[in-house]
Coordinates of C-alpha atoms in Angstrom, one line a residue:
X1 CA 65.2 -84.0 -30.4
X2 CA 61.9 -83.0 -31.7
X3 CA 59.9 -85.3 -33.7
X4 CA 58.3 -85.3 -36.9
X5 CA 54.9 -83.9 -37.2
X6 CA 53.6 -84.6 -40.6
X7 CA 49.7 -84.7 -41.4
X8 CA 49.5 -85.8 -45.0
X9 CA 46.6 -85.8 -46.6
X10 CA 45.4 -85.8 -50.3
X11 CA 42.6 -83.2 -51.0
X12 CA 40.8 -83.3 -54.9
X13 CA 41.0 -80.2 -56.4
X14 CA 38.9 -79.5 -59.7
X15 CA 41.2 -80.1 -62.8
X16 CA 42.2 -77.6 -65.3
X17 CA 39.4 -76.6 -67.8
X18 CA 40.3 -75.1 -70.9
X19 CA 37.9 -74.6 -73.7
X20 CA 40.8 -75.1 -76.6
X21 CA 41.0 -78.0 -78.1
X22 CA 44.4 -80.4 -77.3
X23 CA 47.2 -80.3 -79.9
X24 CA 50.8 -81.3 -79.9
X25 CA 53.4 -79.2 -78.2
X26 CA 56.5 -78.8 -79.7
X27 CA 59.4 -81.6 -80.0
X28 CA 62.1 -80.2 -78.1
X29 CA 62.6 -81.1 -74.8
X30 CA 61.7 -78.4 -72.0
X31 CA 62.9 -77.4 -69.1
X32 CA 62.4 -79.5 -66.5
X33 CA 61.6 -76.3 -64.0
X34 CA 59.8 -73.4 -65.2
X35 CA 58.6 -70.4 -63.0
X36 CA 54.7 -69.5 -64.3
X37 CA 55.4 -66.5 -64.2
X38 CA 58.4 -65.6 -66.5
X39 CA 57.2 -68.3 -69.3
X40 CA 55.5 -67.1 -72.9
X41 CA 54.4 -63.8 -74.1
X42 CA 51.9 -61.3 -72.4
X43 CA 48.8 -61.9 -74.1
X44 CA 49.3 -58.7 -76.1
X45 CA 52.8 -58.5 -76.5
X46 CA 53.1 -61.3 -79.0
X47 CA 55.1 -64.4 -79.1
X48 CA 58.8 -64.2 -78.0
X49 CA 61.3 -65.2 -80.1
X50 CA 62.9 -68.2 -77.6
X51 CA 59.7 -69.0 -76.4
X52 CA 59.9 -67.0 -73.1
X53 CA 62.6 -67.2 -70.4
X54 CA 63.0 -69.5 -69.9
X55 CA 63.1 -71.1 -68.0
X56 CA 66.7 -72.6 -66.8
X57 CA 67.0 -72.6 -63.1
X58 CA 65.2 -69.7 -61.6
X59 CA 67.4 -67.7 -59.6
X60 CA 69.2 -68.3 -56.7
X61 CA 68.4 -65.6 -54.4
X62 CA 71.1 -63.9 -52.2
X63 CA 74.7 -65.1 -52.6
X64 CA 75.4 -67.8 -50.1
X65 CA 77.4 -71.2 -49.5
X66 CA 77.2 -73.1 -52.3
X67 CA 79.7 -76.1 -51.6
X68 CA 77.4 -78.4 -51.2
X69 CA 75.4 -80.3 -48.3
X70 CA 77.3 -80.1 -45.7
X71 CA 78.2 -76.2 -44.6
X72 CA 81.0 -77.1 -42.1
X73 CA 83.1 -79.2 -44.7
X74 CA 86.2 -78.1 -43.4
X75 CA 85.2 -78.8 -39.8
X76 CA 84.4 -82.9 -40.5
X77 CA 87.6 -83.7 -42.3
X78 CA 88.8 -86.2 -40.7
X79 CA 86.4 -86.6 -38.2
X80 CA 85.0 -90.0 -37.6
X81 CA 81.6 -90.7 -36.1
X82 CA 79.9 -93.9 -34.9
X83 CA 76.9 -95.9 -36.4
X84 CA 73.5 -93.4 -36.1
X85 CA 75.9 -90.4 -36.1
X86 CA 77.1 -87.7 -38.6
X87 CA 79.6 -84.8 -38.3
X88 CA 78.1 -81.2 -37.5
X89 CA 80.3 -78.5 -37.1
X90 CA 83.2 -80.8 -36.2
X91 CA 81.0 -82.2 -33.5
X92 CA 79.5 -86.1 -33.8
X93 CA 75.6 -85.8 -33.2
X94 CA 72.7 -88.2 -33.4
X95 CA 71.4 -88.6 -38.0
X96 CA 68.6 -86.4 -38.1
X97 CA 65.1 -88.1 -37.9
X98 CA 63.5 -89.6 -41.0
X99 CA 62.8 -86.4 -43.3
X100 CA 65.4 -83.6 -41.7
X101 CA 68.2 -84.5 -44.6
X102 CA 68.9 -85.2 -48.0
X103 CA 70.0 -89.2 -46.7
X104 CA 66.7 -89.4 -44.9
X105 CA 64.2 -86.8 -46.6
X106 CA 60.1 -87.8 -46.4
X107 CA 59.4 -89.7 -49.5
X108 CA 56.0 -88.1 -50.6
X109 CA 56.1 -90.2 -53.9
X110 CA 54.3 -89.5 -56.9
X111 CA 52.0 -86.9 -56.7
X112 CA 48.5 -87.0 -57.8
X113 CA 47.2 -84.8 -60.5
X114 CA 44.2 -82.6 -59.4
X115 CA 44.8 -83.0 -55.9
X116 CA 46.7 -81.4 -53.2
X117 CA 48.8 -83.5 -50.5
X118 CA 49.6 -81.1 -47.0
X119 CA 52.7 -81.9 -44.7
X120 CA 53.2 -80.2 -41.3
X121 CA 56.4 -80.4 -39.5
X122 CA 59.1 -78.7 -37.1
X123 CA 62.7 -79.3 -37.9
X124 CA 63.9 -77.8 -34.4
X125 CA 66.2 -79.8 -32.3
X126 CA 67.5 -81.3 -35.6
X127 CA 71.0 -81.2 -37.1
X128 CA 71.5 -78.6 -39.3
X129 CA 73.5 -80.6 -42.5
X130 CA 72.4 -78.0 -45.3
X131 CA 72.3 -75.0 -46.3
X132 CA 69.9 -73.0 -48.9
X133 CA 70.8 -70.7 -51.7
X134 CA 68.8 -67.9 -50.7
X135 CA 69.5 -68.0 -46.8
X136 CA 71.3 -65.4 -45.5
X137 CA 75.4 -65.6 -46.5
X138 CA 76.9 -66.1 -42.6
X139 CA 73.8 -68.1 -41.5
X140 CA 74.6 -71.9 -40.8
X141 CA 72.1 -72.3 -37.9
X142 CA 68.9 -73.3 -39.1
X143 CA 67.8 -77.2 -39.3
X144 CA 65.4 -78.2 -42.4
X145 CA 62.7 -80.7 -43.6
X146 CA 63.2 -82.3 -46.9
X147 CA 60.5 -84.1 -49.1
X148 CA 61.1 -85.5 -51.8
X149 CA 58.9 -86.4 -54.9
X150 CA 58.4 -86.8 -58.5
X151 CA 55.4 -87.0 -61.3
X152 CA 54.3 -89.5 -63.6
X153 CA 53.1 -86.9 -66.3
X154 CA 54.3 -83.5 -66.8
X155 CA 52.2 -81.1 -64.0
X156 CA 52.1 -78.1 -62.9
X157 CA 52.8 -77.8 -59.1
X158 CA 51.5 -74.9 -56.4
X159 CA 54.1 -75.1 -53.7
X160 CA 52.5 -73.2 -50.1
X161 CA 53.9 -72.5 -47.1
X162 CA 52.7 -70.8 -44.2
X163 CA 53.3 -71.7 -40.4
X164 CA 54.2 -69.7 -37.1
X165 CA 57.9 -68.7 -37.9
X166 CA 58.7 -65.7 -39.5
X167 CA 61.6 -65.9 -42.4
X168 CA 61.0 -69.6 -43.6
X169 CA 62.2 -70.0 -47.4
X170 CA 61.9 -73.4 -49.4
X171 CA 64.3 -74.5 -52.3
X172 CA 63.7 -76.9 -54.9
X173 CA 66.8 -79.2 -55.6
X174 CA 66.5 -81.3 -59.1
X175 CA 67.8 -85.0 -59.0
X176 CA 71.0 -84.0 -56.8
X177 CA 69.5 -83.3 -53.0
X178 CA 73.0 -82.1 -51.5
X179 CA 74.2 -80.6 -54.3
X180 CA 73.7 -76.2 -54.0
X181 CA 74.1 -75.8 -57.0
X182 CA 71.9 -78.3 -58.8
X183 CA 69.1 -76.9 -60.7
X184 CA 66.1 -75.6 -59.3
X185 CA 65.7 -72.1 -57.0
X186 CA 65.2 -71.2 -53.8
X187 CA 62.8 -68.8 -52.6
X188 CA 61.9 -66.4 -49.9
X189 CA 59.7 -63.3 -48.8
X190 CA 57.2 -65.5 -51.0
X191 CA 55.4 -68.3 -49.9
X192 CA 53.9 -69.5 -52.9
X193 CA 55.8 -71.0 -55.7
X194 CA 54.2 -72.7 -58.9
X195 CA 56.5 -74.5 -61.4
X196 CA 56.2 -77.1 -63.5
X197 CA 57.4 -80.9 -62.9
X198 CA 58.3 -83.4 -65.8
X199 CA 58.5 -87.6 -65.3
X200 CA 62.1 -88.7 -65.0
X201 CA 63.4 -86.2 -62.5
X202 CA 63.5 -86.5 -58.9
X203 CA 62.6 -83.4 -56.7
X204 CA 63.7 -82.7 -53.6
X205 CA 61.5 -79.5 -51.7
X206 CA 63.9 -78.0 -48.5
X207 CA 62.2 -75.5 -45.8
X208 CA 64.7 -74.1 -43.3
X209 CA 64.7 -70.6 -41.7
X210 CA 66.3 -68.0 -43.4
X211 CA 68.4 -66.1 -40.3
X212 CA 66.9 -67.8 -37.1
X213 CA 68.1 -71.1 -35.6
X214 CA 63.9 -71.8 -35.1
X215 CA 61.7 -72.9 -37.8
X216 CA 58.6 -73.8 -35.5
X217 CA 56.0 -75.3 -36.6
X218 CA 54.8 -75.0 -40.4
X219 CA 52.6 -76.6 -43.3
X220 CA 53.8 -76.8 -46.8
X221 CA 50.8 -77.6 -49.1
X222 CA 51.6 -79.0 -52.9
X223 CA 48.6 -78.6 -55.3
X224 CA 48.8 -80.5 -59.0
X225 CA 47.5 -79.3 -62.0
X226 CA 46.8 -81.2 -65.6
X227 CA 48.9 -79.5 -68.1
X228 CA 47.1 -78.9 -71.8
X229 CA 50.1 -78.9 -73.7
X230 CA 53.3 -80.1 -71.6
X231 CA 56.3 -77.9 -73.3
X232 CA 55.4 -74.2 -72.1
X233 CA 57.4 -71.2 -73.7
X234 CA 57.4 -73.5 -76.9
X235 CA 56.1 -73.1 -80.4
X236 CA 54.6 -75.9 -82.5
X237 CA 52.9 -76.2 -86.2
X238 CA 49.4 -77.0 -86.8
X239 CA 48.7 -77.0 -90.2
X240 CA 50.1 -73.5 -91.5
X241 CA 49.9 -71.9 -88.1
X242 CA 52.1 -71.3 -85.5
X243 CA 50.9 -72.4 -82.1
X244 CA 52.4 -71.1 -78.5
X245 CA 52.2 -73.5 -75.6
X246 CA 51.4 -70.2 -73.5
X247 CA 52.3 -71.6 -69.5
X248 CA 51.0 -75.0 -70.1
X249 CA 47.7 -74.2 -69.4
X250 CA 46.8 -73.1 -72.7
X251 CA 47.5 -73.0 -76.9
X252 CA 47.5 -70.1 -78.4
X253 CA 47.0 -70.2 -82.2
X254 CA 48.8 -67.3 -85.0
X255 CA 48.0 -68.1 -88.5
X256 CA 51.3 -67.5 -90.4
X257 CA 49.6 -66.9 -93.7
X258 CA 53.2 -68.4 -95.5
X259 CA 53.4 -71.9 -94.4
X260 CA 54.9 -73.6 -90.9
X261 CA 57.7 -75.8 -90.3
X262 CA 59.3 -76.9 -86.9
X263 CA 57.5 -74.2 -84.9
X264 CA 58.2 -71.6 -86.8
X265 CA 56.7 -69.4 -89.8
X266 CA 58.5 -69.4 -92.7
X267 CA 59.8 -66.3 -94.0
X268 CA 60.5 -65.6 -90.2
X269 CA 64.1 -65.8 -90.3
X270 CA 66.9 -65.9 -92.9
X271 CA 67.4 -69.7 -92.5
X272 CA 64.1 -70.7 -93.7
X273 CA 63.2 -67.1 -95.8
X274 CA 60.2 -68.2 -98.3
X275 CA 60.8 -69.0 -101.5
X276 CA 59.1 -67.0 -104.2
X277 CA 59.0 -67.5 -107.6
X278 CA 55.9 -66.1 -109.4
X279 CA 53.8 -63.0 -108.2
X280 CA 51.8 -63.8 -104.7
X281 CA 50.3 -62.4 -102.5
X282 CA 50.9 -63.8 -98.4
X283 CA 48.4 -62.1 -95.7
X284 CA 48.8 -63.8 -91.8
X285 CA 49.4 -62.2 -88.3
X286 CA 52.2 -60.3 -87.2
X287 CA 52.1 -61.9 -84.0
X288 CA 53.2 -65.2 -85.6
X289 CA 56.5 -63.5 -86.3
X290 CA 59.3 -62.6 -84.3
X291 CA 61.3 -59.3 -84.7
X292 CA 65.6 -60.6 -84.8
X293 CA 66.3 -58.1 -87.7
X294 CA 66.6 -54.0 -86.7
X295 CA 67.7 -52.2 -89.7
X296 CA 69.4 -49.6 -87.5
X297 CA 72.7 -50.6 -88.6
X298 CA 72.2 -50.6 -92.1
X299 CA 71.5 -47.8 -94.0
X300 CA 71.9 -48.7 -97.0
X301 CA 68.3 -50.1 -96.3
X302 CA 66.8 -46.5 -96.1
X303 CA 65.7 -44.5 -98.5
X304 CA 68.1 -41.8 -98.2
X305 CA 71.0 -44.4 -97.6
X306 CA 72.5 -42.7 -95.0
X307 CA 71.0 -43.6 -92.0
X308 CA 69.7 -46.9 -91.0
X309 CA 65.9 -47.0 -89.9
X310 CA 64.6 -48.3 -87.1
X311 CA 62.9 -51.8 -87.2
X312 CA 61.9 -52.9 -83.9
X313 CA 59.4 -54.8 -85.1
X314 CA 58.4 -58.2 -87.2
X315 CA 59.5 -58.8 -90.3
X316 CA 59.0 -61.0 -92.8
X317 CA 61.8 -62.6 -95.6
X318 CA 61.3 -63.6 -98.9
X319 CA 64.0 -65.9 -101.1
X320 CA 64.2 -64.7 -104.6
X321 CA 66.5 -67.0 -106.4
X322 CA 67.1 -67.0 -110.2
X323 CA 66.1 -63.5 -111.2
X324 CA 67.3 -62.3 -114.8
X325 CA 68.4 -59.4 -115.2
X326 CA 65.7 -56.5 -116.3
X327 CA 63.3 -58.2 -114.5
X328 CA 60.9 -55.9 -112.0
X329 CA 60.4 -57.1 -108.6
X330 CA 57.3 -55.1 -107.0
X331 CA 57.0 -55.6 -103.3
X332 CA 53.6 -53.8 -102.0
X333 CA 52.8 -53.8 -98.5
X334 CA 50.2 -51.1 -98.9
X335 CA 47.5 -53.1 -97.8
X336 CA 48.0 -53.2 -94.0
X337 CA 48.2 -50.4 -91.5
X338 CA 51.8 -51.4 -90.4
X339 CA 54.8 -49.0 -91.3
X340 CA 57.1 -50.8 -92.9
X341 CA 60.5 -50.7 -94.6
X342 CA 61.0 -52.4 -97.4
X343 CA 64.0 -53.6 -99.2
X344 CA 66.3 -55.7 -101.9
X345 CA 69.6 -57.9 -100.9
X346 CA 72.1 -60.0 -102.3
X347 CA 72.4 -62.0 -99.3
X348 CA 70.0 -62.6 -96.3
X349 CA 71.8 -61.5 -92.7
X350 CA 71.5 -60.5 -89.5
X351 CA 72.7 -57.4 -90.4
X352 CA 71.6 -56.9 -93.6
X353 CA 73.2 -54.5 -96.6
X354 CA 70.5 -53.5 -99.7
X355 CA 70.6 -53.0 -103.1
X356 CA 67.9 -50.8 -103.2
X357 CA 65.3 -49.9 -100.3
X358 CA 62.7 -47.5 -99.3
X359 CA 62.0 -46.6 -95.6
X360 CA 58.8 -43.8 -96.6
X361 CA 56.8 -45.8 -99.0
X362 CA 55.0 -48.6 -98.5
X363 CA 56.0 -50.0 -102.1
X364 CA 58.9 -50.7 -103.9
X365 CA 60.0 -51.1 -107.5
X366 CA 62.7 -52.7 -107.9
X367 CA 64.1 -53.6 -111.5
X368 CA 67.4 -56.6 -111.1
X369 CA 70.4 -55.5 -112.3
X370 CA 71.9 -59.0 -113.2
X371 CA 71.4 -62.4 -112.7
X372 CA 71.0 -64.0 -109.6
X373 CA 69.1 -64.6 -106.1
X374 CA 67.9 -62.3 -104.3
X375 CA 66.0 -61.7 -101.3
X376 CA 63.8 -59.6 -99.6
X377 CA 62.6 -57.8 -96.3
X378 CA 59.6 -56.1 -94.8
X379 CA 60.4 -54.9 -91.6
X380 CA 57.5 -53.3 -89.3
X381 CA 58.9 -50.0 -87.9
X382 CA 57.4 -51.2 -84.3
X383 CA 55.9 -54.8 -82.6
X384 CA 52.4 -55.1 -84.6
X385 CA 49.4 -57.0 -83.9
X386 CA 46.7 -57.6 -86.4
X387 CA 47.1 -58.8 -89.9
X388 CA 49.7 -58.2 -92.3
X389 CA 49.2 -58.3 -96.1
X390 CA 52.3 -58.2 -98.8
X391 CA 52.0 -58.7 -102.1
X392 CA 55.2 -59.6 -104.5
X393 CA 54.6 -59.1 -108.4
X394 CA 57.6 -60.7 -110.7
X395 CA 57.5 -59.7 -114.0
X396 CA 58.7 -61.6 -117.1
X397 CA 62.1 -60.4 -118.1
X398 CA 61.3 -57.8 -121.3
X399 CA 58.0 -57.2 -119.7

C-alpha cells in the first residue's frame, strides 16, 4: 500500500489590515460555513435584505451517492472482517493508513491565524471507504485523504490544491466525517476554496479523484485569515446607523437618519414602522434600507387607482397613530432626487391597500377622514443610493 507523504509546515502570512475601526457584529449566530463569494452586497448594490446568501451549505455539486461513508453498503452486510480489517466492496482488506478515512483522518488540529500549514500526500493503494458529493454519480473507485481540523476563533480559511493528477475535487464535511450529507460542499474544476470557520465545529477536508481510480501525488495548502467582524452577511447598530459585516473582512457603515434597533433601521419594515407624532423631518441613506414592499399589486396606491406602480426599490414606513379627524398629514419627499410613490393606509402590509396616494408627485396632502392610526409609505420607484430626505408636517385638527 502506499504510504503517507505529508510535509507539514506552518508558513506566517501577513494578517488582515483594515483601516475601519472594530465594532460589534451582529447577535445572531452565523453560519458556520460561508462561501466568500456569495456573502453581502456588491459594494454598489446596497445591503441585501437577509444579509446575503447565505450562506447554508454551499452546493453539492453533481448528483451522487449520498448514503453515507461507506459506498458498497449493501455489499458489507453481513460481512465480518478481522482486527486491522474493514469491508470494501464485500471484500475484507487491510484499514487504510492513518489519514485515508474518516476513523483514521490526519489530525491537523487547530489552525493558526495568519499562517498557512501545507500537506502533501497520495491516497493510491488505499481503500476507497467514501465517496464525495460532487464526484461523478457511478464512480466508486477513487481512494481519499482526510484532514481534519478546527479553529479557536472565527477565521477565514484559503483552502489550495494543486498536484500531478488531473480531476481531484475536495469536500468539506462539518462535525459528521461519514455522513454525505452533513453540511459543508464539495468542490471541483476549482482548486481554490475560501470559507469561513467558527470555534465549536469540527471540520473534516476530503481530496479524492473525481472519475479516475489515481489521485497521485498532491499538496493541499490552508491559509488563515483574522476576521474584523466574525458574522458576515449580517447587520448590526452603531449608534443610529446600520452597519454590514460585508465578508468578514470589513464593516460597512449606512446612516439610517430614523434611529436603529437590532440591525435594522426603523421605518424599514412594517414591524418596526417609525412612530410619528409631530411634524419631522428624517434625511439618511437609501442604502440602509431594504426594498420587501413593490406596490405593483396595489393600485389603489397610484394615483389613478387603477394600476399598481412599480416599487422595486427602498422604502421607508411611518406609524401614524391617533390622528383626528380633519387633520392634514403632508408627506414631502421633494427634497431628494429619488422618484417616489407616496401613500396613506389603514394598516401596514406586505401588500399594502391606500386611502389616498400619489405615484406622479413627489408630495402628498392628505387630510384624515376619521379617527384613527395611520400609516405611511415612500417607496423609491428603483434601488437608490445617496441620500434620502422626507419631511412629514401634522397639522393641528381645525388648523
Amino acid at each position: 500500500m502506499a504510504r503517507l507523504a505529508f510535509s507539514y509546515r506552518w508558513m506566517l502570512t501577513a494578517s488582515l489590515a483594515l483601516a475601519l475601526p472594530l465594532a460589534a457584529c451582529g447577535d445572531d449566530e452565523p453560519p458556520k460555513t460561508i462561501d466568500r463569494e456569495d456573502v453581502g452586497p456588491d459594494a454598489d448594490a446596497g445591503p441585501d435584505a437577509d444579509g446575503g446568501d447565505p450562506p447554508d451549505a454551499e452546493d453539492a455539486g453533481d448528483a451522487g451517492d449520498t448514503d453515507g461513508d461507506d459506498p458498497n453498503d449493501e455489499l458489507c452486510e453481513g460481512v465480518s472482517c478481522e482486527a486491522g480489517e474493514i469491508c470494501v466492496e464485500g471484500e475484507c482488506e487491510p484499514e487504510p493508513e492513518e489519514g485515508f478515512s474518516c476513523a483514521a483522518p490526519f489530525d491537523v488540529g487547530s489552525l493558526e491565524i495568519g499562517a498557512t500549514a501545507e500537506f502533501s500526500a497520495n491516497p493510491d493503494g488505499q481503500p476507497n471507504t467514501l465517496k464525495t458529493r460532487c464526484s461523478l454519480p457511478d464512480h466508486d473507485t477513487s481512494p481519499e485523504a482526510v484532514y481534519a481540523f478546527e479553529v479557536d476563533e472565527p477565521v477565514r480559511v484559503i483552502a489550495n490544491l494543486s498536484g500531478s493528477g488531473t480531476g481531484l475535487v475536495m469536500e468539506l464535511r462539518e462535525d459528521a466525517c461519514s455522513d454525505a450529507e452533513a453540511e459543508g460542499w464539495c468542490n471541483e474544476g476549482v482548486n481554490t476554496r475560501t470559507f469561513f470557520a467558527y470555534p465549536g465545529t469540527e471540520y473534516y477536508l476530503i481530496v479524492e479523484a473525481r472519475r479516475d481510480f489515481s489521485v497521485g501525488d498532491f499538496t493541499l495548502e490552508l491559509t488563515t485569515e483574522e476576521l474584523i467582524c466574525d458574522s458576515p452577511g449580517a447587520y448590526s447598530c452603531d449608534g443610529d446607523d446600520r452597519v454590514l459585516c460585508f465578508n468578514g473582512e470589513e464593516e460597512r457603515s449606512f446612516a439610517c437618519g430614523t434611529g436603529c434597533d437590532d440591525g435594522s433601521c426603523l421605518g424599514d419594515t412594517c414591524d418596526n414602522a417609525l412612530e410619528v407624532t409631530a411634524s419631522a423631518t428624517f434625511t439618511g441613506e437609501f442604502l440602509a434600507f431594504t426594498g420587501e414592499i413593490n406596490l405593483e399589486d396595489s393600485p389603489s396606491c397610484s394615483s389613478t387607482g387603477t394600476t399598481g406602480p412599480i416599487t422595486s426599490g427602498q422604502e421607508l414606513l411611518f406609524a401614524l397613530p391617533g390622528l383626528s379627524a380633519g387633520q392634514v398629514v403632508t408627506i414631502d419627499a421633494s427634497a431628494d432626487e429619488a422618484p417616489a410613490v407616496i401613500g396613506i393606509m389603514s394598516a401596514c402590509e406586505s401588500t399594502p391597500t391606500c386611502v389616498a396616494a400619489t405615484d406622479t408627485a413627489e408630495t402628498l396632502e392628505f387630510t384624515v377622514p376619521a379617527d384613527g392610526d395611520y400609516f405611511a409609505i415612500v417607496d423609491s420607484l428603483t434601488p437608490r443610493q445617496g441620500d434620502y430626505s422626507v419631511a412629514i408636517d401634522i397639522s393641528e385638527v381645525g388648523q
